Tab-separated table of C-alpha atoms and ligand atoms in Angstrom:
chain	number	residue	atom	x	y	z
A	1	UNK	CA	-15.677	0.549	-3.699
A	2	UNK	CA	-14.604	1.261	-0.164
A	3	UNK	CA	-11.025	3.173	0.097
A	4	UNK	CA	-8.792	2.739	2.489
A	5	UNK	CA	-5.593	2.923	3.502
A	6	UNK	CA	-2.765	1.948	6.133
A	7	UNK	CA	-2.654	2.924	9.257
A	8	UNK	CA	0.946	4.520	10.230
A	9	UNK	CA	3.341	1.758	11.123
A	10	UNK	CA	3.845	3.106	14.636
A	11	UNK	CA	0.438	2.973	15.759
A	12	UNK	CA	0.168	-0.381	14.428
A	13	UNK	CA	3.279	-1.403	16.007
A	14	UNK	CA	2.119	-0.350	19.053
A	15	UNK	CA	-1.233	-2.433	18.845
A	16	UNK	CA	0.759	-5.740	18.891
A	17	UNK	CA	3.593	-4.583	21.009
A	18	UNK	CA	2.746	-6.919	23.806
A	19	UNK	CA	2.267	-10.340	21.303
A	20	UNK	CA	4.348	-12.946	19.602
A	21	UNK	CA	2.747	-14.391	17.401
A	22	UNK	CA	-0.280	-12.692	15.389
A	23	UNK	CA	-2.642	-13.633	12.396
A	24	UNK	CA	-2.473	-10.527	9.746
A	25	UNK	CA	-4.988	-11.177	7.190
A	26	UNK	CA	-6.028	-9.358	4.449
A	27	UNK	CA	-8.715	-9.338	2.039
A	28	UNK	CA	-9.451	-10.077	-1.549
A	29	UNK	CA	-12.446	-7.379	-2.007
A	30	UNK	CA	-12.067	-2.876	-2.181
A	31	UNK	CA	-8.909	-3.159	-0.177
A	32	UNK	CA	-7.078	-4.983	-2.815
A	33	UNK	CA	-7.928	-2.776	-5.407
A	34	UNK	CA	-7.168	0.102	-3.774
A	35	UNK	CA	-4.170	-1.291	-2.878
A	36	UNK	CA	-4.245	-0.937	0.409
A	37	UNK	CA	-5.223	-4.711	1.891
A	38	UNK	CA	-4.778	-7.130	-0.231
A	39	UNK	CA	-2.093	-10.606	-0.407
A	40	UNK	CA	0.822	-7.709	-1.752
A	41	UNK	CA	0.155	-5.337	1.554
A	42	UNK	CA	-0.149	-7.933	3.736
A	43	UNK	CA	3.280	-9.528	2.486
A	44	UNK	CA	4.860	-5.649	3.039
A	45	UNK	CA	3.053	-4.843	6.047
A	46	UNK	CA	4.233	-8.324	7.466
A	47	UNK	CA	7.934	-8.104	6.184
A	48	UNK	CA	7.970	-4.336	8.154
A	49	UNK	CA	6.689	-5.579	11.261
A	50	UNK	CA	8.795	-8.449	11.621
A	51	UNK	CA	12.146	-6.238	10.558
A	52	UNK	CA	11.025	-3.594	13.007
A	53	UNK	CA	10.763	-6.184	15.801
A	54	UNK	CA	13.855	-8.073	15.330
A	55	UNK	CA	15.246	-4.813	15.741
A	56	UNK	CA	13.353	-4.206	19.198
A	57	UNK	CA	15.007	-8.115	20.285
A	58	UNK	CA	11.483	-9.064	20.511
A	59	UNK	CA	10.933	-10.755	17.490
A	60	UNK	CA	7.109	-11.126	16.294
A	61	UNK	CA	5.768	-14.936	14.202
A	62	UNK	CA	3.500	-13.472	11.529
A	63	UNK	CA	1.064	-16.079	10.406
A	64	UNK	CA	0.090	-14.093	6.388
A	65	UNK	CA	-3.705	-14.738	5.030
A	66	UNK	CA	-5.749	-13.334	2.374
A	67	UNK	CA	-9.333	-14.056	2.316
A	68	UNK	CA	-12.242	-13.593	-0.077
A	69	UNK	CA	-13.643	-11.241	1.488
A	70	UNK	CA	-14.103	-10.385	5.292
A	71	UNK	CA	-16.893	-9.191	5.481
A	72	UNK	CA	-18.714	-12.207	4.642
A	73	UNK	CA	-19.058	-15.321	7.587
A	74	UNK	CA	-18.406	-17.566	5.194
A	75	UNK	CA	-14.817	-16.119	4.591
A	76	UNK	CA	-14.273	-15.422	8.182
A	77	UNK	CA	-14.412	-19.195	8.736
A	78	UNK	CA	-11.215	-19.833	6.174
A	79	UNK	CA	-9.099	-18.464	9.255
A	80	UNK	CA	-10.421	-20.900	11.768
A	81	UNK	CA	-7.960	-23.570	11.313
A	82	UNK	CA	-5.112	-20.288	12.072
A	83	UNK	CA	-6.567	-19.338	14.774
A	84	UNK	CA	-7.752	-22.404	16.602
A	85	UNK	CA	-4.593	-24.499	15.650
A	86	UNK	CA	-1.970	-21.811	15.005
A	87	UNK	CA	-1.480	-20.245	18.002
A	88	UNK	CA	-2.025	-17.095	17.378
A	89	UNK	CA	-2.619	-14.622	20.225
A	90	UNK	CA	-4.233	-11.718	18.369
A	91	UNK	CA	-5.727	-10.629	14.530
A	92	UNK	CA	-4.228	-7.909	12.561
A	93	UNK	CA	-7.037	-7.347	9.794
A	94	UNK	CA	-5.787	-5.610	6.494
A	95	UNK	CA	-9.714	-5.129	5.369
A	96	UNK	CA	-12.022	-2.079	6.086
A	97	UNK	CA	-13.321	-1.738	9.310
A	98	UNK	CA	-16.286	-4.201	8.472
A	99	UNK	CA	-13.423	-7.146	8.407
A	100	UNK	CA	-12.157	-6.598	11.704
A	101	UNK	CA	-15.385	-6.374	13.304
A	102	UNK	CA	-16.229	-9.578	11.861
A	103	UNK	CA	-13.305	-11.138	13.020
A	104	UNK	CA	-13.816	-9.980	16.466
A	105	UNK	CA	-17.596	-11.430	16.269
A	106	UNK	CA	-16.290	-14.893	15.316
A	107	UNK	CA	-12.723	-14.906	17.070
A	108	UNK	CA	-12.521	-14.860	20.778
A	109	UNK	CA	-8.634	-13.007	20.728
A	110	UNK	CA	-8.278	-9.480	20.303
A	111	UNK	CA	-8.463	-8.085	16.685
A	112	UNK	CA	-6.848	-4.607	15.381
A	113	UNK	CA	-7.620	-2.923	12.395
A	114	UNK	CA	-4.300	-2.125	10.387
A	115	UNK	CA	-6.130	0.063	8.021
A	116	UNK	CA	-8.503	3.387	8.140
A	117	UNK	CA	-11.587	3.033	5.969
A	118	UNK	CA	-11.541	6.447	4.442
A	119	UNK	CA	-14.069	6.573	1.738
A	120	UNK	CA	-16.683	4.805	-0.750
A	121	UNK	CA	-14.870	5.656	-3.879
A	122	UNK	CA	-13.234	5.276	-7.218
A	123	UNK	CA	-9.801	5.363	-9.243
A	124	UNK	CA	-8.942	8.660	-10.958
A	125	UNK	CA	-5.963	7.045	-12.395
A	126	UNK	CA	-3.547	4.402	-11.642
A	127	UNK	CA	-2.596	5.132	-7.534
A	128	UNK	CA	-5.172	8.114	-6.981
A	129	UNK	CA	-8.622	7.477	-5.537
A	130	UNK	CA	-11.038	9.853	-4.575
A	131	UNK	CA	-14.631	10.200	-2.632
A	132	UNK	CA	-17.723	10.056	-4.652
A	133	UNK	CA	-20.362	8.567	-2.221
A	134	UNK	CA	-21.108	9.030	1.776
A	135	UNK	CA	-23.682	6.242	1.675
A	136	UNK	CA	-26.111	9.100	2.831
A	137	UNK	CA	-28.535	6.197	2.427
A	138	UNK	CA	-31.405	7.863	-0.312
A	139	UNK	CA	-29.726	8.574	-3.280
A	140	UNK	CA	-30.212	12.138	-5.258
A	141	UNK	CA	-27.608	12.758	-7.513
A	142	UNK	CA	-30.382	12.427	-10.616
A	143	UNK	CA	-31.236	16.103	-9.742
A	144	UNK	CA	-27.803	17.079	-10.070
A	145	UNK	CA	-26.294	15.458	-13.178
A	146	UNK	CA	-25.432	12.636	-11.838
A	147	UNK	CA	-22.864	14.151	-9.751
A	148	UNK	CA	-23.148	14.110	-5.790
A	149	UNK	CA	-23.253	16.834	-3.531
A	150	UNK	CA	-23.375	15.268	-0.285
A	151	UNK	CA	-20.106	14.135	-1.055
A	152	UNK	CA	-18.403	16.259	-3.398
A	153	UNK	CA	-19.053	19.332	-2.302
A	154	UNK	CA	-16.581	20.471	0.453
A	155	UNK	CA	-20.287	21.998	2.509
A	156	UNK	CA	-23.101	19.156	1.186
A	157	UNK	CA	-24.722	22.050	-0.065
A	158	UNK	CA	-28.097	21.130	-2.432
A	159	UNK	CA	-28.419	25.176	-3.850
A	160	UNK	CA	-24.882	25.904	-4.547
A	161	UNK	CA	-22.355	26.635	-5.575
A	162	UNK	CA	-21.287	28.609	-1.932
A	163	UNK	CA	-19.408	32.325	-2.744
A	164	UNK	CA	-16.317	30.408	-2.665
A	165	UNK	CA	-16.350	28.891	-5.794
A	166	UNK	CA	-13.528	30.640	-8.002
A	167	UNK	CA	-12.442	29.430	-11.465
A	168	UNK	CA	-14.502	26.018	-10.754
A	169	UNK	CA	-12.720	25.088	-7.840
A	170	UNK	CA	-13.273	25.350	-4.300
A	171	UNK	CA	-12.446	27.603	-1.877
A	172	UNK	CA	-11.041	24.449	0.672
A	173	UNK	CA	-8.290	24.264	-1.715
A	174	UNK	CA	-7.552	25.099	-5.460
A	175	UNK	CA	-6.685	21.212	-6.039
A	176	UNK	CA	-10.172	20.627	-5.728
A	177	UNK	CA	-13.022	21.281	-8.242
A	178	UNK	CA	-16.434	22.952	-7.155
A	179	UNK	CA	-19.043	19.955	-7.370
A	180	UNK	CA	-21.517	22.798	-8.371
A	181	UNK	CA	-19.471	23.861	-10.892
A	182	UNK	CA	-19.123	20.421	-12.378
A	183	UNK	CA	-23.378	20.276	-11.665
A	184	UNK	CA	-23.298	23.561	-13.475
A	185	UNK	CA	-21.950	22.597	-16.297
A	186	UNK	CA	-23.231	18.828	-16.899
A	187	UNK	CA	-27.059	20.470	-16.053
A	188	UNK	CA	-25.927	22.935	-19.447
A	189	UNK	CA	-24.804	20.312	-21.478
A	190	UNK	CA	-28.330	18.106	-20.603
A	191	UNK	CA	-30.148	21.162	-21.051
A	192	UNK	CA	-31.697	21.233	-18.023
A	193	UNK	CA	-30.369	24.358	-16.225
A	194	UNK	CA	-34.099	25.376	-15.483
A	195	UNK	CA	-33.623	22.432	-13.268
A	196	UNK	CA	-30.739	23.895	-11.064
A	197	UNK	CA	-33.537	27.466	-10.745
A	198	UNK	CA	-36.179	25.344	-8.575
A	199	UNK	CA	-34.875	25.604	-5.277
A	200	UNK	CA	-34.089	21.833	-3.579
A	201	UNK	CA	-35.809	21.144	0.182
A	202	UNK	CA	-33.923	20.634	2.879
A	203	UNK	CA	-32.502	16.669	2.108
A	204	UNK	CA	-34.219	14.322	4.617
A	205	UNK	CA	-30.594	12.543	6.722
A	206	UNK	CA	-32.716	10.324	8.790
A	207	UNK	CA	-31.852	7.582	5.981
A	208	UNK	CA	-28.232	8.665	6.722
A	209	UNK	CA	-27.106	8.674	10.148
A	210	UNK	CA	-29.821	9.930	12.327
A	211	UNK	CA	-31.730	6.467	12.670
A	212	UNK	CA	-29.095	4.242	14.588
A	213	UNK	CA	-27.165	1.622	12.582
A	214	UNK	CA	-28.769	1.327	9.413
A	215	UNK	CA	-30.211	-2.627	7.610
A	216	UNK	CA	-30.347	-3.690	4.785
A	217	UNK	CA	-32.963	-6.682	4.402
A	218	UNK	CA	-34.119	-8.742	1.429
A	219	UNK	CA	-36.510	-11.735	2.249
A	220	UNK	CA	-36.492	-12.771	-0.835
A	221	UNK	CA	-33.208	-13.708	-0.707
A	222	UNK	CA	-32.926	-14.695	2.767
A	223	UNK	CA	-32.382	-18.537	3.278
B	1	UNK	CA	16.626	-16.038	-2.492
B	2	UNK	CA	20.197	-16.283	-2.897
B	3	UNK	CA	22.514	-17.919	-0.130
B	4	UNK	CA	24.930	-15.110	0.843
B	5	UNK	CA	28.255	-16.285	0.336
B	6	UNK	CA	29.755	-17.599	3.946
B	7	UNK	CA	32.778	-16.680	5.554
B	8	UNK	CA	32.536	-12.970	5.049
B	9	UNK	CA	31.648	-12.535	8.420
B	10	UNK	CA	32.747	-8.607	9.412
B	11	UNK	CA	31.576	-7.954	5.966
B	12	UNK	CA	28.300	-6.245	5.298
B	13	UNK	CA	25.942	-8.462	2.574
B	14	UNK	CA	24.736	-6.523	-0.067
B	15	UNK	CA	21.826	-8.306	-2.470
B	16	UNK	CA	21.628	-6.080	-5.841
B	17	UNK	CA	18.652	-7.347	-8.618
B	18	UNK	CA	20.096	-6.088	-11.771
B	19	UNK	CA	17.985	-5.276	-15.099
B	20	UNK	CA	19.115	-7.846	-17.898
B	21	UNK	CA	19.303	-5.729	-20.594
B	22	UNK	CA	20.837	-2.683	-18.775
B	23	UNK	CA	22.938	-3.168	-15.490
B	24	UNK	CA	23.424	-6.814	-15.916
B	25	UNK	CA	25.030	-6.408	-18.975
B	26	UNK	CA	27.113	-4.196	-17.371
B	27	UNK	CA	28.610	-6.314	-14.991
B	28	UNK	CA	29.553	-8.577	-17.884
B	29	UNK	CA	31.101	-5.291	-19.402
B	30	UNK	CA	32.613	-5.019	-16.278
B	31	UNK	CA	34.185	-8.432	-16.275
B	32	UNK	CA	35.620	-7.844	-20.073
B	33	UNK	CA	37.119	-5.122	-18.612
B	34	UNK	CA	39.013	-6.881	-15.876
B	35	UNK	CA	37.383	-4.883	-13.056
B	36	UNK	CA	36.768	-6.003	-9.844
B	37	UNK	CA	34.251	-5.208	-7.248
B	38	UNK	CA	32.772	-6.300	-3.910
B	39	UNK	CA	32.855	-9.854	-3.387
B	40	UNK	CA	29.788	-9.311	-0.822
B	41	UNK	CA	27.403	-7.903	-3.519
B	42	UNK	CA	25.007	-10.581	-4.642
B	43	UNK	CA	24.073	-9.999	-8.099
B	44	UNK	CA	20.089	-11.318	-8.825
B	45	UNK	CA	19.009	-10.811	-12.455
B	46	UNK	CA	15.654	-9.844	-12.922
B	47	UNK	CA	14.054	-9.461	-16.590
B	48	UNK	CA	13.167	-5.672	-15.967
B	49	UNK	CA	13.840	-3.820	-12.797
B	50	UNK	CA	10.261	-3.120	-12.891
B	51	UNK	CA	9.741	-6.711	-11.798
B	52	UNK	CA	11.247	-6.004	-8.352
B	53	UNK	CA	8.702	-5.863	-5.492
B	54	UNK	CA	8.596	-4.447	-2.536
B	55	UNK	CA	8.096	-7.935	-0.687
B	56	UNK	CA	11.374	-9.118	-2.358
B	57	UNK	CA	13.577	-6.076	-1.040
B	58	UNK	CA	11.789	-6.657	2.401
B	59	UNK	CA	12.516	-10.271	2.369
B	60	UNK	CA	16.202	-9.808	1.467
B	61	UNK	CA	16.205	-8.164	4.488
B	62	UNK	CA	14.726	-10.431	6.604
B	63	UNK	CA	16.945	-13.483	5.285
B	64	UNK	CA	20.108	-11.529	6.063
B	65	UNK	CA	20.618	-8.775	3.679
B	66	UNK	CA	22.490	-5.535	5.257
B	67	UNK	CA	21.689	-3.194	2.249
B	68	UNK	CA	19.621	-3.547	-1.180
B	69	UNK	CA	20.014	-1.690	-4.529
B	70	UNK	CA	18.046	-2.089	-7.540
B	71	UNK	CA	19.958	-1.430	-10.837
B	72	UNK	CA	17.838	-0.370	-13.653
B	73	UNK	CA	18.231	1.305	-17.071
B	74	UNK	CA	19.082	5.166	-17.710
B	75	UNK	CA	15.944	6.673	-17.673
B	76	UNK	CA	14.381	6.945	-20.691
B	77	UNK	CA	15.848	3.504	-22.313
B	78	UNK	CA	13.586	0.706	-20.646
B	79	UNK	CA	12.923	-2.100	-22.735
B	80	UNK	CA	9.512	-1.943	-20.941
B	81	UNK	CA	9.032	1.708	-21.040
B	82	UNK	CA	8.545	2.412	-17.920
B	83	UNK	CA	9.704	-0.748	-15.940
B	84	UNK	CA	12.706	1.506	-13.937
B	85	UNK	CA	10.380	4.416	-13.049
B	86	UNK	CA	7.866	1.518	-11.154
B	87	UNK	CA	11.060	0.328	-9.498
B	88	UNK	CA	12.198	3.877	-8.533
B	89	UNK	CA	9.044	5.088	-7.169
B	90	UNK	CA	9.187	1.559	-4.660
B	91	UNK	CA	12.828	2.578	-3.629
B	92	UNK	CA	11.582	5.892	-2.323
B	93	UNK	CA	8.141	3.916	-0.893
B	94	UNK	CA	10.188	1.899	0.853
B	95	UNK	CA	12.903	4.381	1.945
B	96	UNK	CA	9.523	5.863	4.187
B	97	UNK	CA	8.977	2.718	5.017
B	98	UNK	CA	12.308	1.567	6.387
B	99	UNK	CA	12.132	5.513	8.165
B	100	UNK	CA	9.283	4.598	9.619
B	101	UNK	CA	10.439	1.382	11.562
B	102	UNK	CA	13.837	2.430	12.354
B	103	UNK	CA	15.821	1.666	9.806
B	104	UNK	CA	18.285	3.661	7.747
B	105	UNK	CA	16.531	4.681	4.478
B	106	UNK	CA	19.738	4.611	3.341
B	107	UNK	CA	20.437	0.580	3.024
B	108	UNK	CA	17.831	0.691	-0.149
B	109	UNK	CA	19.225	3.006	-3.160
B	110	UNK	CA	18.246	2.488	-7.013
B	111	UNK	CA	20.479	3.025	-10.065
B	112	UNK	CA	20.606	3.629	-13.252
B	113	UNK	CA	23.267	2.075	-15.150
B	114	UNK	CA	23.740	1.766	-19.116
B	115	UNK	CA	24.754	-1.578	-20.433
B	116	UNK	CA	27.917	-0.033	-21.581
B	117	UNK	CA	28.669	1.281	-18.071
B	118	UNK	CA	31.023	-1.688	-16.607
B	119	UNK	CA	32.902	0.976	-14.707
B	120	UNK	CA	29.984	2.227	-13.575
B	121	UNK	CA	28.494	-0.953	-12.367
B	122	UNK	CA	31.925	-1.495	-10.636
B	123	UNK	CA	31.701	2.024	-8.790
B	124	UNK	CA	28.414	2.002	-7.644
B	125	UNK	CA	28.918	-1.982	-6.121
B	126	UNK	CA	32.377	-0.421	-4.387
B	127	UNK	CA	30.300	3.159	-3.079
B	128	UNK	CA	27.458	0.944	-1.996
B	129	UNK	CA	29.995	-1.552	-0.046
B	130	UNK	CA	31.318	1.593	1.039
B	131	UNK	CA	27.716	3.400	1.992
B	132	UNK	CA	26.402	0.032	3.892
B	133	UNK	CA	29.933	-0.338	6.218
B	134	UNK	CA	29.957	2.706	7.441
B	135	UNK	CA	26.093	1.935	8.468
B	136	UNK	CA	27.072	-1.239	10.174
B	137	UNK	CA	26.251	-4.797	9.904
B	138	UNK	CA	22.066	-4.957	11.038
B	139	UNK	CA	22.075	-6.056	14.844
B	140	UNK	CA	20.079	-9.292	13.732
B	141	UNK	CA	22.764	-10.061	10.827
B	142	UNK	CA	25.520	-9.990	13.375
B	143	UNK	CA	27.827	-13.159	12.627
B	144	UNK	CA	30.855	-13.997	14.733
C	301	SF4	S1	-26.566	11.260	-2.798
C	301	SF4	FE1	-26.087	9.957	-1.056
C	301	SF4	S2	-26.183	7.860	-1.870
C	301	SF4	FE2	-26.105	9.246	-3.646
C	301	SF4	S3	-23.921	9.355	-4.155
C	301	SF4	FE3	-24.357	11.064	-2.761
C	301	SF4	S4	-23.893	10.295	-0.721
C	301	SF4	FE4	-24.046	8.522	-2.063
C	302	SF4	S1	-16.816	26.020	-3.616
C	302	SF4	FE1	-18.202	24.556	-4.605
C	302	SF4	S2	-17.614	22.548	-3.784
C	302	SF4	FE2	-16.654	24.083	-2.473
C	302	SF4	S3	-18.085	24.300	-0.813
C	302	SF4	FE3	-18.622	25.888	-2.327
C	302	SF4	S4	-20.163	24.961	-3.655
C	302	SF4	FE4	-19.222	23.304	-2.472
């Protein structure tokens, strides 16, 4: 799922310093699981804001959504009758960076993100998330045990591990472990070290970032 | 959320959810023991400090709270295991919180208290009272 998490209250503050009244909607999808967008955030994040500007004397109306998802039309639409009946002078959006770029398409009222998309990811435990994809766009972690260097190691190296690898974890900091370590030793356990000897070719990026905006289209399920 | 009791107008309102098997029984011990405390702190019983959200904390606020404290078990003796450590680890979230918009960190505190602990629950209500004057009444709270 996409990570993410909240931007600091200050800069936020400072986004809707000039307004009175403001949408902040969240979303149902990644955000809410990683607990960073969802109807719970968006009940704190509202709470803050509104204690912070009673404070100021200039005290902010918080209208609180959650939709499905924001980074579907469909959903965007459930805030229509907000924004068109409600008032509202701006959009605070609680989802990752696709939501508020939505919102922006369909709403003609300036939209902020709240949040900073940080990664594609997944729970370690309960509260801890951590990177395991960079949506490099051609995926090749087969060749490495199912485990991805793009994004898991600290350098994207495909012929690792680097000379900094110590005690299986990296040199960037002993919190985190090699990824060619962990290649290492899954490529043992599958037997296939003779794998890891064949030297990988330079990864082609233009499926990453080097062709513009990347698409994703499926006729068949076009309407 | 509760109405605060009127007519305590220079007096700072203090909203405190209390665990039912641990602090809330302690203000009953308290009572058997013919102590008194702060008229201004609101007791709210909640099944398991664990069930205390952020959102309620910040709303107590909003509606006219001056300070917060959650009451919980010793740690160790949850009836839900763990219920009091969730509730802990929300205080301190939203002591950073409250630091981070300009608020005293200070007006939300957690305790432990035993059910056996009436004076206990008594002192921490009259330090609280204590902690929550000496920060002042919240500009917005202001009454007349
Ligand atoms: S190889 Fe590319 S697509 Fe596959 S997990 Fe790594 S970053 Fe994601
Ligand atoms: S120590 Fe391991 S994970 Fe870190 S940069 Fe080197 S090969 Fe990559």
């Amino acid at each position: 799922m996409v990570v993410a998490e909240r931007k600091p209250i200050q800069e936020i503050m400072a986004m809707v310093a000039e307004y009175n009244k403001i949408l902040l909607v969240g979303c149902k999808g990644c955000v809410t699981v990683c607990c960073a967008g969802g109807t719970k955030e968006v009940g704190i994040l509202a709470s803050a804001l509104r204690i912070a500007r009673k404070k100021e004397g200039k005290p902010l109306e918080i209208v609180e959504r959650t939709l499905e998802r924001q980074c579907d039309p469909e959903y965007i639409e459930q805030a229509s009758d907000v924004i068109e009946k409600d008032g509202v002078e701006a959009i605070l959006s609680m989802a990752c960076s696709v939501g508020p770029q939505y919102m922006a398409k369909r709403y003609n009222i300036p939209v902020y993100p709240a949040l900073n998309t940080t990664f594609i990811g997944g729970a370690l435990e309960h509260g801890v998330w951590a990177e395991f994809c960079q949506a490099c766009g051609n995926c090749i972690i087969h060749y490495f045990g199912g485990i991805c260097p793009v994004s898991r190691c600290s350098k994207s190296l495909f012929n690792g591990p680097c000379g900094g690898s110590a005690k299986g974890k990296c040199e960037i900091s002993p919190e985190v472990d090699c990824a060619w370590q962990l290649i290492y030793d899954r490529m043992k356990d599958l037997g296939k070290l003779d794998e890891l000897a064949k030297v990988f070719p330079v990864k082609d990026w233009s499926t990453s970032r080097d062709g513009g905006p990347r698409k994703v289209v499926r006729e068949d399920m076009k309407l | 959320m509760p109405t605060f009791i009127e007519g305590l107008s220079d007096e700072p309102r203090i909203l405190a959810f209390c665990c039912m098997y641990c602090a809330y029984a302690a203000a009953d011990a308290a009572g058997s023991m013919r102590l008194s405390y702060p008229v201004n702190v609101h007791v709210v019983l909640v099944p398991c400090s664990g069930r205390v959200d952020e959102t309620f904390i910040l709303q107590a606020f909003e509606n006219g709270a001056d300070g917060v404290y959650v009451a919980g078990c010793e740690e160790g003796s949850c009836h839900f295991v763990n219920g009091n450590f969730r509730a802990k680890k929300r205080v301190i979230a939203l002591k950073k919180l409250f630091a981070e918009i300009g608020l005293e960190p200070e007006r939300v505190e957690m305790f432990h208290i035993s059910a056996s602990q009436g004076g206990l629950f008594a002192k921490v209500a009259r330090d609280m009272t204590e902690r929550i004057r000496s920060l002042g009444i919240i500009g917005w709270n202001k009454r007349n």
